[in-house]
Amino acid sequence: MANWFIAFIALVLLFVIFAGMVIAAKYLAPREYDKEKYDLYECGVPMVSEFRYFNIRFYIIAIMFTLFDIEAIFMYPWAVYFEELGILGVIEMGLFIIMVFVGWIYAYKKGALVWE
Amino acid sequence: MIEVIIGIVKLILLVTVLSVYVMYATWYERKVIGHMQQRIGPKRVGPYGLLQPLADTIKSFFKEDVIPARADKPLFWLAPILAPTFPFAAAAAIPFFPPIELSNGTMFYFSVFHSNVDLLYILAMMGLSSFGVMLAGIASGGNKYSYFGAQREIAQVVSYEIILALALLNPILMVQSLNLTDFVTFQQQHLWLIFYQPFAFVAFVIAMVASASRVPFDLPEAENELVAGFNTEFTGLKMAMFFFGQYVTIFVVSALAAIVFLGGWSGPAILPGFVWYWLKVLLFIFMFTWFWGTFPRYRYDQLMDIAWKKLLPLLVLNILWTGFALIVHMPII
């Protein structure tokens, strides 16, 4: 249990350390206001339009990721204990993978993996 | 309680050591890439430019911190803080030296955090590290390059996260543990795992370059398409924080590859264990620079095809074959 407490403390401490660094830089650096400087910088050319949209393709990738990451997570405990389960465990894992890959084939056929 | 205090001391040491490592990794990379392109690289500040990283660090603290008027202020502050936090948290589980046995029989581990699920913890933290980049894209207030860069980075990291997890499954099937120390013990008794699982090793190397988003897979910050990608709007130390995170990610995946596939601190007894370990880690870190000097950049659709259409089905088949061969006691290759 102490292990995971250390992991939590480490995460919080790291956040505090890096926040401290960024805040320290704020007070060390000079500051001078200029309207042009505080506008968005895009390669030096004045900006024409704002852009705030995620392409729908990336949502599909995110959904596929959920599917396959869960698959991978299910396979981890099996990989650690698969020798006790024997040949039956391997066959069952094969069936599970086939079920997941039906989804992959569907996505493939629908063109979710095609980029133009 | 004493464990927690030891953990905090180790953490502070880790941050110090890795900060110096990141500084000198930039120097080393500029020097090596310079010689690969028949230039000299940094040489003005200090002998052989050795004080250059120090000068760069001090400079980045004193650079003006410009926050664009249209940016989302809280997220703009949060993104550069989160970017190095998660890679460092992953590095907390990486051992720096082989564990030693104390006089009272317990093992002393040279990593901040040690558990029996090291690998899962590291993978989880590396998956979270794309949050910093995503927030950077959203916070930049409608800058299209930041947005494109952030989208690409997330899709890439997320796709290769799966490849990383599946490529690690093959060694796990052989070792049947998620504990990094067990991996080295296994490889001390048998051959290194790269000889049993060459395909998984190749897949892991591809995935580790992609998840650190380095050349040839550095599409999130492709300078000639996207100016600088997600960190276009960041200045001074805020920008340096993203590189901080990236270099620590490189260290984490290099150390992981060295332990899981190349046997960690096992090796011929000519040299002590930790020298072997560090040689292997430095080999992988050099490999990243070497790739930078050698390969052109991939196209985005090619990058996604490698992950989803080629590596994913092949790795799953490899896992099933490894499981089957181990159960019926057949040779794996």
Short mmCIF file of C-alpha atoms in Angstrom, two decimals:
data_model
loop_
_atom_site.label_atom_id
_atom_site.label_comp_id
_atom_site.label_asym_id
_atom_site.label_seq_id
_atom_site.Cartn_x
_atom_site.Cartn_y
_atom_site.Cartn_z
CA MET A 1 0.00 0.00 0.00
CA ALA A 2 2.84 2.37 0.88
CA ASN A 3 4.06 1.88 -2.69
CA TRP A 4 0.99 3.40 -4.25
CA PHE A 5 0.98 6.19 -1.68
CA ILE A 6 4.52 7.03 -2.83
CA ALA A 7 3.33 7.01 -6.46
CA PHE A 8 0.55 9.46 -5.59
CA ILE A 9 2.87 11.72 -3.58
CA ALA A 10 5.37 11.63 -6.44
CA LEU A 11 2.74 12.77 -8.94
CA VAL A 12 1.63 15.66 -6.71
CA LEU A 13 5.21 16.70 -5.92
CA LEU A 14 6.24 16.62 -9.58
CA PHE A 15 3.26 18.82 -10.45
CA VAL A 16 4.24 21.28 -7.69
CA ILE A 17 7.90 21.34 -8.79
CA PHE A 18 7.09 22.09 -12.43
CA ALA A 19 4.41 24.62 -11.50
CA GLY A 20 7.02 26.31 -9.32
CA MET A 21 9.46 26.46 -12.22
CA VAL A 22 6.93 27.98 -14.61
CA ILE A 23 5.77 30.52 -12.01
CA ALA A 24 9.36 31.44 -11.14
CA ALA A 25 10.02 32.13 -14.82
CA LYS A 26 7.03 34.49 -14.84
CA TYR A 27 8.63 36.72 -12.19
CA LEU A 28 12.17 36.47 -13.56
CA ALA A 29 11.29 37.45 -17.10
CA PRO A 30 10.76 41.02 -18.31
CA ARG A 31 7.30 42.04 -19.49
CA GLU A 32 6.38 44.72 -21.95
CA TYR A 33 2.98 45.09 -23.52
CA ASP A 34 2.64 45.41 -27.26
CA LYS A 35 -0.63 44.84 -29.11
CA GLU A 36 0.98 43.11 -32.06
CA LYS A 37 3.10 40.88 -29.87
CA TYR A 38 0.15 39.62 -27.85
CA ASP A 39 -1.79 38.57 -30.92
CA LEU A 40 -1.56 35.00 -32.13
CA TYR A 41 1.62 34.19 -33.99
CA GLU A 42 1.26 32.05 -37.06
CA CYS A 43 4.52 32.02 -38.93
CA GLY A 44 4.61 35.80 -38.89
CA VAL A 45 1.62 36.37 -41.16
CA PRO A 46 -1.40 38.15 -39.56
CA MET A 47 -4.03 35.59 -38.67
CA VAL A 48 -7.04 35.32 -40.97
CA SER A 49 -9.43 33.04 -39.09
CA GLU A 50 -9.68 31.08 -35.88
CA PHE A 51 -9.63 27.33 -36.08
CA ARG A 52 -11.22 25.32 -33.29
CA TYR A 53 -12.41 22.06 -34.79
CA PHE A 54 -11.21 18.51 -34.43
CA ASN A 55 -11.43 16.46 -37.61
CA ILE A 56 -14.01 13.66 -37.35
CA ARG A 57 -11.31 11.14 -38.35
CA PHE A 58 -9.63 11.62 -35.01
CA TYR A 59 -12.82 10.71 -33.13
CA ILE A 60 -12.94 7.43 -35.04
CA ILE A 61 -9.32 6.76 -34.07
CA ALA A 62 -10.22 7.52 -30.45
CA ILE A 63 -13.11 5.01 -30.54
CA MET A 64 -10.88 2.34 -32.12
CA PHE A 65 -8.28 3.06 -29.46
CA THR A 66 -10.80 2.39 -26.70
CA LEU A 67 -11.67 -0.96 -28.27
CA PHE A 68 -8.11 -2.17 -28.69
CA ASP A 69 -6.72 -0.76 -25.48
CA ILE A 70 -9.38 -2.65 -23.54
CA GLU A 71 -8.38 -5.74 -25.52
CA ALA A 72 -4.75 -5.24 -24.52
CA ILE A 73 -5.70 -4.68 -20.88
CA PHE A 74 -7.73 -7.92 -20.86
CA MET A 75 -4.74 -9.76 -22.26
CA TYR A 76 -2.33 -8.62 -19.55
CA PRO A 77 -3.72 -10.74 -16.66
CA TRP A 78 -4.05 -13.68 -19.05
CA ALA A 79 -0.40 -13.28 -20.07
CA VAL A 80 0.73 -13.45 -16.45
CA TYR A 81 -1.33 -16.55 -15.52
CA PHE A 82 -1.77 -18.32 -18.85
CA GLU A 83 0.31 -21.37 -17.97
CA GLU A 84 -2.16 -22.37 -15.24
CA LEU A 85 -5.02 -22.06 -17.74
CA GLY A 86 -3.33 -24.31 -20.28
CA ILE A 87 -4.32 -24.83 -23.90
CA LEU A 88 -7.96 -23.93 -23.12
CA GLY A 89 -6.87 -20.45 -22.09
CA VAL A 90 -5.04 -19.93 -25.38
CA ILE A 91 -8.08 -21.07 -27.39
CA GLU A 92 -10.40 -18.83 -25.40
CA MET A 93 -8.08 -15.87 -25.87
CA GLY A 94 -8.08 -16.66 -29.60
CA LEU A 95 -11.88 -16.55 -29.64
CA PHE A 96 -11.85 -13.25 -27.77
CA ILE A 97 -9.37 -11.78 -30.26
CA ILE A 98 -11.53 -12.97 -33.17
CA MET A 99 -14.51 -11.17 -31.63
CA VAL A 100 -12.51 -7.96 -31.26
CA PHE A 101 -11.17 -8.28 -34.78
CA VAL A 102 -14.68 -8.51 -36.21
CA GLY A 103 -14.87 -4.87 -35.14
CA TRP A 104 -11.52 -4.16 -36.77
CA ILE A 105 -12.66 -5.74 -40.06
CA TYR A 106 -15.89 -3.73 -39.94
CA ALA A 107 -13.92 -0.50 -39.44
CA TYR A 108 -11.55 -1.50 -42.24
CA LYS A 109 -14.42 -2.19 -44.66
CA LYS A 110 -16.16 1.06 -43.70
CA GLY A 111 -12.98 2.94 -44.57
CA ALA A 112 -12.28 4.23 -41.07
CA LEU A 113 -8.57 3.54 -41.54
CA VAL A 114 -8.30 5.32 -44.90
CA TRP A 115 -6.76 8.81 -44.88
CA GLU A 116 -7.08 11.05 -47.89
CA MET B 1 6.44 6.42 7.09
CA ILE B 2 10.18 5.96 6.64
CA GLU B 3 9.44 4.45 3.21
CA VAL B 4 7.59 7.58 2.16
CA ILE B 5 10.47 9.82 3.25
CA ILE B 6 12.96 7.63 1.37
CA GLY B 7 10.63 7.82 -1.63
CA ILE B 8 10.53 11.62 -1.52
CA VAL B 9 14.32 11.84 -1.25
CA LYS B 10 14.63 9.48 -4.22
CA LEU B 11 12.13 11.58 -6.17
CA ILE B 12 14.10 14.77 -5.60
CA LEU B 13 17.27 12.96 -6.70
CA LEU B 14 15.43 11.68 -9.77
CA VAL B 15 14.30 15.17 -10.77
CA THR B 16 17.83 16.54 -10.33
CA VAL B 17 19.50 13.72 -12.24
CA LEU B 18 17.00 13.76 -15.08
CA SER B 19 17.16 17.56 -15.39
CA VAL B 20 20.92 17.37 -15.86
CA TYR B 21 20.40 14.44 -18.22
CA VAL B 22 17.93 16.44 -20.34
CA MET B 23 20.32 19.40 -20.49
CA TYR B 24 23.19 17.25 -21.68
CA ALA B 25 20.97 15.20 -23.98
CA THR B 26 20.27 18.38 -25.95
CA TRP B 27 23.99 19.17 -26.10
CA TYR B 28 24.84 15.60 -27.13
CA GLU B 29 22.16 15.56 -29.77
CA ARG B 30 23.24 18.85 -31.30
CA LYS B 31 26.85 17.72 -31.31
CA VAL B 32 26.11 14.31 -32.86
CA ILE B 33 23.70 15.69 -35.45
CA GLY B 34 26.27 18.37 -36.24
CA HIS B 35 28.95 15.81 -36.96
CA MET B 36 26.52 13.70 -38.96
CA GLN B 37 25.85 16.72 -41.18
CA GLN B 38 29.59 17.59 -41.32
CA ARG B 39 29.25 20.61 -39.06
CA ILE B 40 30.87 21.13 -35.69
CA GLY B 41 27.85 21.82 -33.52
CA PRO B 42 27.94 23.98 -30.36
CA LYS B 43 31.48 25.05 -29.47
CA ARG B 44 31.44 28.66 -28.26
CA VAL B 45 30.22 28.36 -24.65
CA GLY B 46 32.80 26.46 -22.64
CA PRO B 47 35.17 23.76 -23.94
CA TYR B 48 33.46 21.75 -26.72
CA GLY B 49 30.32 23.77 -26.02
CA LEU B 50 29.86 21.89 -22.74
CA LEU B 51 28.33 24.90 -20.99
CA GLN B 52 25.83 25.50 -23.83
CA PRO B 53 22.93 23.61 -22.16
CA LEU B 54 23.48 25.62 -18.96
CA ALA B 55 23.35 28.86 -20.91
CA ASP B 56 20.19 27.69 -22.71
CA THR B 57 18.48 26.84 -19.42
CA ILE B 58 19.28 30.18 -17.84
CA LYS B 59 18.21 31.96 -20.99
CA SER B 60 14.85 30.17 -21.07
CA PHE B 61 14.12 31.37 -17.51
CA PHE B 62 14.73 35.00 -18.47
CA LYS B 63 12.83 35.03 -21.76
CA GLU B 64 9.67 37.11 -21.88
CA ASP B 65 6.63 34.99 -21.18
CA VAL B 66 4.10 35.94 -23.85
CA ILE B 67 0.55 34.73 -23.32
CA PRO B 68 -1.53 35.63 -26.39
CA ALA B 69 -4.58 37.77 -25.62
CA ARG B 70 -6.89 35.22 -27.25
CA ALA B 71 -5.45 32.19 -25.44
CA ASP B 72 -7.31 30.23 -22.78
CA LYS B 73 -5.28 31.42 -19.76
CA PRO B 74 -5.75 28.60 -17.18
CA LEU B 75 -5.16 25.88 -19.76
CA PHE B 76 -2.22 27.82 -21.19
CA TRP B 77 -0.60 27.61 -17.73
CA LEU B 78 -1.64 24.03 -17.10
CA ALA B 79 -0.38 22.52 -20.37
CA PRO B 80 3.37 23.15 -19.91
CA ILE B 81 3.16 21.96 -16.29
CA LEU B 82 1.46 18.68 -17.20
CA ALA B 83 3.72 17.98 -20.18
CA PRO B 84 6.80 16.97 -18.11
CA THR B 85 4.85 15.71 -15.05
CA PHE B 86 3.63 12.44 -16.55
CA PRO B 87 6.89 11.38 -18.26
CA PHE B 88 8.69 12.04 -14.96
CA ALA B 89 6.07 9.97 -13.13
CA ALA B 90 6.75 7.14 -15.58
CA ALA B 91 10.50 7.55 -15.00
CA ALA B 92 9.83 7.06 -11.28
CA ALA B 93 9.35 3.33 -11.92
CA ILE B 94 12.54 2.96 -13.98
CA PRO B 95 15.45 1.46 -11.98
CA PHE B 96 18.74 3.34 -12.28
CA PHE B 97 20.94 0.57 -10.86
CA PRO B 98 20.42 -3.15 -10.20
CA PRO B 99 18.63 -3.71 -6.86
CA ILE B 100 20.91 -4.63 -3.94
CA GLU B 101 20.14 -6.87 -0.99
CA LEU B 102 20.40 -5.13 2.39
CA SER B 103 21.83 -6.79 5.51
CA ASN B 104 18.34 -7.41 6.96
CA GLY B 105 17.28 -9.41 3.91
CA THR B 106 15.09 -6.85 2.15
CA MET B 107 15.80 -5.59 -1.34
CA PHE B 108 16.68 -1.95 -1.95
CA TYR B 109 15.43 -0.72 -5.34
CA PHE B 110 17.03 2.22 -7.12
CA SER B 111 13.71 3.49 -8.43
CA VAL B 112 11.35 5.90 -6.66
CA PHE B 113 8.49 3.50 -6.90
CA HIS B 114 8.59 -0.26 -7.08
CA SER B 115 5.64 -2.63 -7.37
CA ASN B 116 4.75 -5.88 -9.09
CA VAL B 117 2.98 -4.03 -11.94
CA ASP B 118 5.79 -1.69 -13.06
CA LEU B 119 5.04 -2.19 -16.75
CA LEU B 120 1.34 -1.32 -16.48
CA TYR B 121 2.17 1.76 -14.41
CA ILE B 122 4.71 3.00 -16.97
CA LEU B 123 2.30 2.40 -19.86
CA ALA B 124 -0.49 4.25 -18.03
CA MET B 125 1.71 7.27 -17.33
CA MET B 126 2.94 7.37 -20.92
CA GLY B 127 -0.64 7.29 -22.15
CA LEU B 128 -1.50 10.23 -19.89
CA SER B 129 1.45 12.27 -21.16
CA SER B 130 -0.48 13.19 -24.32
CA PHE B 131 -2.75 15.34 -22.14
CA GLY B 132 -0.18 18.14 -21.93
CA VAL B 133 0.04 18.35 -25.69
CA MET B 134 -3.73 18.20 -26.18
CA LEU B 135 -4.25 21.05 -23.70
CA ALA B 136 -1.52 23.04 -25.46
CA GLY B 137 -3.43 22.77 -28.72
CA ILE B 138 -6.76 23.73 -27.19
CA ALA B 139 -5.31 26.55 -25.09
CA SER B 140 -3.62 28.29 -28.02
CA GLY B 141 -6.85 30.08 -28.87
CA GLY B 142 -7.60 29.07 -32.42
CA ASN B 143 -4.11 28.93 -33.87
CA LYS B 144 -4.57 26.36 -36.63
CA TYR B 145 -1.03 25.00 -36.48
CA SER B 146 -1.33 24.31 -32.77
CA TYR B 147 -4.61 22.57 -33.38
CA PHE B 148 -3.32 20.38 -36.18
CA GLY B 149 -0.21 19.53 -34.20
CA ALA B 150 -2.21 18.58 -31.12
CA GLN B 151 -4.66 16.41 -33.10
CA ARG B 152 -1.85 14.59 -34.80
CA GLU B 153 0.08 14.04 -31.60
CA ILE B 154 -2.92 12.56 -29.79
CA ALA B 155 -3.92 10.26 -32.64
CA GLN B 156 -0.31 9.12 -33.02
CA VAL B 157 0.41 8.56 -29.33
CA VAL B 158 -2.91 6.79 -28.85
CA SER B 159 -2.37 4.47 -31.85
CA TYR B 160 1.16 3.56 -30.86
CA GLU B 161 0.16 3.12 -27.23
CA ILE B 162 -1.66 -0.04 -28.36
CA ILE B 163 1.35 -1.24 -30.34
CA LEU B 164 3.56 -0.60 -27.31
CA ALA B 165 1.21 -2.56 -25.04
CA LEU B 166 0.89 -5.49 -27.47
CA ALA B 167 4.63 -5.61 -28.24
CA LEU B 168 5.32 -5.87 -24.50
CA LEU B 169 2.82 -8.74 -24.20
CA ASN B 170 5.13 -11.20 -25.96
CA PRO B 171 7.95 -10.87 -23.40
CA ILE B 172 5.35 -10.91 -20.62
CA LEU B 173 4.04 -14.24 -21.92
CA MET B 174 7.54 -15.68 -21.61
CA VAL B 175 8.43 -14.17 -18.24
CA GLN B 176 4.88 -14.26 -16.76
CA SER B 177 5.42 -11.22 -14.62
CA LEU B 178 4.96 -7.46 -14.89
CA ASN B 179 7.88 -6.75 -12.59
CA LEU B 180 10.96 -5.27 -14.28
CA THR B 181 13.35 -7.08 -11.95
CA ASP B 182 11.81 -10.44 -12.91
CA PHE B 183 12.51 -9.68 -16.56
CA VAL B 184 16.20 -9.31 -15.86
CA THR B 185 16.28 -12.46 -13.70
CA PHE B 186 14.63 -14.41 -16.53
CA GLN B 187 17.16 -13.13 -19.04
CA GLN B 188 20.05 -13.98 -16.73
CA GLN B 189 18.87 -17.62 -16.76
CA HIS B 190 17.97 -17.80 -20.48
CA LEU B 191 19.00 -15.82 -23.53
CA TRP B 192 18.02 -12.19 -23.96
CA LEU B 193 14.41 -11.81 -25.03
CA ILE B 194 15.38 -10.15 -28.31
CA PHE B 195 16.49 -13.61 -29.52
CA TYR B 196 13.12 -15.16 -28.67
CA GLN B 197 10.98 -12.25 -29.84
CA PRO B 198 12.75 -10.40 -32.68
CA PHE B 199 9.48 -9.26 -34.27
CA ALA B 200 8.12 -7.85 -31.01
CA PHE B 201 11.42 -6.01 -30.56
CA VAL B 202 11.18 -4.38 -34.00
CA ALA B 203 7.55 -3.41 -33.33
CA PHE B 204 8.54 -2.00 -29.95
CA VAL B 205 11.32 0.13 -31.45
CA ILE B 206 8.94 1.54 -34.08
CA ALA B 207 6.32 2.24 -31.42
CA MET B 208 8.78 3.85 -29.03
CA VAL B 209 10.04 6.28 -31.67
CA ALA B 210 6.45 7.14 -32.57
CA SER B 211 5.28 7.59 -29.00
CA ALA B 212 8.17 9.94 -28.29
CA SER B 213 7.16 11.66 -31.59
CA ARG B 214 10.69 11.84 -32.97
CA VAL B 215 12.04 11.61 -36.52
CA PRO B 216 10.90 9.75 -38.67
CA PHE B 217 7.54 10.06 -36.89
CA ASP B 218 7.74 13.69 -35.75
CA LEU B 219 4.56 14.76 -37.54
CA PRO B 220 3.13 16.73 -34.58
CA GLU B 221 5.93 19.26 -34.99
CA ALA B 222 6.73 18.96 -38.68
CA GLU B 223 8.38 22.34 -39.18
CA ASN B 224 7.77 22.63 -42.90
CA GLU B 225 4.04 21.91 -42.68
CA LEU B 226 3.04 23.15 -39.23
CA VAL B 227 5.52 25.91 -38.25
CA ALA B 228 6.26 24.26 -34.89
CA GLY B 229 3.11 22.27 -34.19
CA PHE B 230 1.46 22.41 -30.79
CA ASN B 231 4.07 24.70 -29.19
CA THR B 232 3.86 27.52 -31.75
CA GLU B 233 2.43 29.99 -29.22
CA PHE B 234 4.62 29.05 -26.26
CA THR B 235 7.68 31.05 -25.35
CA GLY B 236 10.62 30.79 -22.98
CA LEU B 237 10.42 28.25 -20.22
CA LYS B 238 6.91 27.17 -21.20
CA MET B 239 8.21 25.91 -24.53
CA ALA B 240 11.24 24.34 -22.88
CA MET B 241 8.87 22.31 -20.66
CA PHE B 242 7.50 20.42 -23.67
CA PHE B 243 11.02 19.42 -24.71
CA PHE B 244 11.72 18.47 -21.12
CA GLY B 245 8.82 16.03 -21.28
CA GLN B 246 9.88 14.69 -24.66
CA TYR B 247 13.47 13.95 -23.63
CA VAL B 248 12.32 12.22 -20.45
CA THR B 249 9.94 10.10 -22.56
CA ILE B 250 12.91 9.11 -24.70
CA PHE B 251 14.80 8.08 -21.58
CA VAL B 252 11.85 6.06 -20.26
CA VAL B 253 11.27 4.09 -23.45
CA SER B 254 15.01 3.52 -23.94
CA ALA B 255 15.38 2.13 -20.44
CA LEU B 256 12.28 0.00 -20.93
CA ALA B 257 13.63 -1.47 -24.17
CA ALA B 258 17.02 -2.10 -22.55
CA ILE B 259 15.45 -3.97 -19.63
CA VAL B 260 12.73 -5.90 -21.44
CA PHE B 261 14.52 -6.91 -24.65
CA LEU B 262 18.26 -6.52 -24.08
CA GLY B 263 18.52 -8.03 -20.63
CA GLY B 264 19.00 -4.96 -18.44
CA TRP B 265 21.97 -5.50 -16.16
CA SER B 266 22.69 -9.03 -17.36
CA GLY B 267 25.72 -9.48 -19.57
CA PRO B 268 29.19 -11.05 -19.70
CA ALA B 269 31.02 -10.64 -16.38
CA ILE B 270 33.79 -8.51 -17.90
CA LEU B 271 31.98 -5.38 -16.77
CA PRO B 272 29.78 -4.84 -13.69
CA GLY B 273 26.00 -5.05 -14.19
CA PHE B 274 25.11 -1.40 -14.05
CA VAL B 275 27.71 -0.54 -16.72
CA TRP B 276 26.01 -2.98 -19.09
CA TYR B 277 22.65 -1.48 -18.23
CA TRP B 278 23.76 2.08 -18.93
CA LEU B 279 25.54 1.08 -22.11
CA LYS B 280 22.28 -0.40 -23.42
CA VAL B 281 20.24 2.64 -22.40
CA LEU B 282 22.74 4.99 -24.05
CA LEU B 283 22.68 2.80 -27.16
CA PHE B 284 18.95 3.40 -27.52
CA ILE B 285 19.32 7.11 -26.82
CA PHE B 286 21.97 7.26 -29.52
CA MET B 287 19.61 5.35 -31.82
CA PHE B 288 17.09 8.20 -31.58
CA THR B 289 19.72 10.71 -32.73
CA TRP B 290 20.90 8.35 -35.42
CA PHE B 291 17.36 8.04 -36.79
CA TRP B 292 17.15 11.82 -36.80
CA GLY B 293 20.25 12.07 -38.94
CA THR B 294 19.19 9.28 -41.29
CA PHE B 295 15.48 9.10 -42.06
CA PRO B 296 13.12 11.45 -43.87
CA ARG B 297 9.71 12.08 -42.34
CA TYR B 298 6.79 9.73 -42.96
CA ARG B 299 3.46 10.88 -44.36
CA TYR B 300 0.58 10.86 -41.92
CA ASP B 301 -1.50 8.18 -43.66
CA GLN B 302 1.57 5.94 -43.89
CA LEU B 303 2.15 6.40 -40.17
CA MET B 304 -1.39 5.35 -39.33
CA ASP B 305 -1.28 2.44 -41.79
CA ILE B 306 1.82 1.03 -40.11
CA ALA B 307 0.09 1.03 -36.74
CA TRP B 308 -3.44 -0.08 -37.62
CA LYS B 309 -3.10 -2.23 -40.72
CA LYS B 310 0.29 -3.87 -40.35
CA LEU B 311 1.64 -3.99 -36.81
CA LEU B 312 -1.66 -4.54 -34.98
CA PRO B 313 -2.79 -7.79 -36.74
CA LEU B 314 0.76 -9.14 -36.94
CA LEU B 315 1.41 -8.55 -33.24
CA VAL B 316 -1.85 -10.22 -32.23
CA LEU B 317 -0.96 -13.27 -34.33
CA ASN B 318 2.49 -13.27 -32.76
CA ILE B 319 0.96 -13.24 -29.27
CA LEU B 320 -1.34 -16.19 -30.07
CA TRP B 321 1.56 -18.12 -31.59
CA THR B 322 3.79 -17.43 -28.58
CA GLY B 323 1.06 -18.57 -26.18
CA PHE B 324 0.37 -21.71 -28.18
CA ALA B 325 4.06 -22.60 -28.57
CA LEU B 326 4.75 -22.11 -24.87
CA ILE B 327 1.83 -24.34 -23.85
CA VAL B 328 2.73 -27.24 -26.15
CA HIS B 329 6.50 -26.73 -25.49
CA MET B 330 7.45 -25.97 -29.05
CA PRO B 331 10.34 -23.66 -29.98
CA ILE B 332 9.02 -20.13 -30.50
CA ILE B 333 11.10 -19.37 -33.59
#
